[in-house]
XYZ file of C-alpha atoms in Angstrom:
144
model
C 0.000 0.000 0.000
C 1.354 3.404 -0.980
C 1.641 6.330 1.387
C -1.185 8.197 -0.350
C -3.446 5.119 -0.171
C -2.738 4.807 3.557
C -3.558 8.501 4.092
C -6.783 8.145 2.092
C -7.795 5.045 4.070
C -7.005 6.773 7.371
C -9.027 9.855 6.350
C -11.982 7.681 5.331
C -11.879 5.793 8.629
C -11.649 9.046 10.587
C -14.543 10.620 8.699
C -16.802 7.715 9.671
C -15.671 7.502 13.266
C -17.813 8.204 16.305
C -15.540 11.128 17.114
C -16.196 12.973 13.874
C -19.852 12.035 13.451
C -20.853 11.991 17.102
C -18.742 13.623 19.778
C -17.473 16.567 17.714
C -20.922 17.788 16.551
C -22.326 17.301 20.064
C -19.462 19.303 21.564
C -19.912 22.005 18.941
C -23.645 22.245 19.673
C -23.048 22.515 23.421
C -20.402 25.208 22.963
C -22.586 27.207 20.559
C -25.612 26.871 22.842
C -23.763 27.931 26.002
C -23.704 31.631 25.142
C -27.436 31.661 24.364
C -28.324 29.755 27.531
C -26.214 32.030 29.738
C -27.570 35.134 28.029
C -31.153 33.957 28.497
C -30.561 33.205 32.175
C -28.955 36.637 32.572
C -32.035 38.270 31.038
C -34.329 36.334 33.415
C -32.265 37.481 36.397
C -32.622 41.180 35.444
C -35.807 41.737 33.451
C -36.060 45.454 34.271
C -32.484 46.142 33.193
C -32.875 44.141 29.992
C -36.191 45.786 29.095
C -34.618 49.186 29.798
C -31.721 48.367 27.454
C -34.111 47.181 24.742
C -36.084 50.411 25.161
C -32.885 52.486 25.029
C -31.990 51.197 21.548
C -35.475 52.060 20.364
C -37.079 48.697 19.679
C -40.863 48.775 19.784
C -42.679 46.797 22.476
C -39.662 46.294 24.783
C -41.487 43.845 27.074
C -42.544 41.710 24.115
C -39.017 41.874 22.669
C -37.666 40.822 26.045
C -39.972 37.805 26.201
C -39.157 36.793 22.631
C -35.418 37.042 23.325
C -35.660 34.932 26.507
C -37.741 32.247 24.790
C -35.446 32.204 21.748
C -32.279 31.947 23.826
C -33.464 29.448 26.445
C -35.539 27.122 24.265
C -33.177 27.493 21.313
C -30.117 26.585 23.364
C -31.821 23.572 24.940
C -33.052 22.330 21.547
C -29.577 22.847 20.065
C -27.912 20.892 22.865
C -30.408 18.038 22.547
C -30.185 18.074 18.779
C -33.943 18.558 18.369
C -35.050 20.147 15.077
C -31.424 21.207 14.946
C -31.231 22.745 11.490
C -34.333 24.886 12.041
C -33.223 25.927 15.536
C -29.713 26.765 14.308
C -31.185 28.921 11.528
C -33.415 30.781 14.009
C -30.452 31.366 16.346
C -28.309 32.503 13.391
C -30.935 35.063 12.366
C -31.291 36.121 16.009
C -27.502 36.607 16.225
C -27.405 38.807 13.121
C -30.400 40.831 14.305
C -28.765 41.281 17.711
C -25.474 42.366 16.133
C -27.200 44.924 13.906
C -29.487 46.237 16.644
C -27.369 46.246 19.798
C -23.750 46.166 18.621
C -23.727 48.494 15.619
C -21.417 51.207 16.942
C -18.288 49.746 15.377
C -16.140 52.708 16.423
C -16.499 51.456 20.026
C -14.036 48.576 20.456
C -16.351 46.689 22.828
C -19.260 46.944 20.375
C -16.937 46.010 17.494
C -15.918 42.829 19.320
C -19.523 41.941 20.207
C -20.679 42.603 16.643
C -18.119 40.237 15.142
C -18.656 37.674 17.935
C -22.280 37.518 16.829
C -21.249 37.232 13.182
C -18.815 34.409 14.058
C -21.554 32.613 16.022
C -23.772 32.955 12.963
C -21.086 31.229 10.898
C -20.936 28.317 13.321
C -24.713 28.038 13.407
C -24.865 28.011 9.604
C -22.475 25.043 9.677
C -25.034 23.269 11.856
C -27.771 24.238 9.380
C -25.688 22.777 6.550
C -24.458 19.579 8.212
C -27.053 18.808 10.885
C -26.765 17.656 14.462
C -24.622 14.556 14.097
C -24.971 11.078 15.531
C -25.650 11.981 19.169
C -28.856 13.952 18.795
C -32.598 13.517 18.971
C -32.698 14.223 15.235
C -30.499 11.190 14.532
C -32.947 8.940 16.366
C -35.803 9.952 14.082
C-alpha cells in the first residue's frame, strides 16, 4: 500500500468515526448553545435592566421583545444541545444573532461593540455550519 493510499484510508476511517460524526458535533452544539443559555438566564435574572436596554436602543414593544429574546435563547439553546429540530433551531439562532449584532452592537467605532458585533457574526457562521451539516450522531434528530 502506498503512502497516499494509507492517508486516504485513514481519512476515510476518521470521517466515519464516532468522534467525527458523534462527539465533535455534540461538543460544537453545546459550545454554541452555552452563550445563548447564559444570556437567556442573565435576562431572566434582570428583566427590568434588559427591558430598559431594549427600550434604550429604540425597539418597539420592549417587554414583548424581552420575552421573545428569553424564549429564543433558552428554548433554542436547549433544543440545540439536545439536537432537536437542529437545522431549524440553528437557523433561528443565526438570524437572532445577526439581528442582535445589527441592533445592539452596531457602533463599530467602540471597540467593545466592534468585538460583540463580530462575535455575533462568528456565532452565525458556526450556526450556519449546523444548518448545513445537521446535528450529528448523538442527537434527537439522529434517532428519528
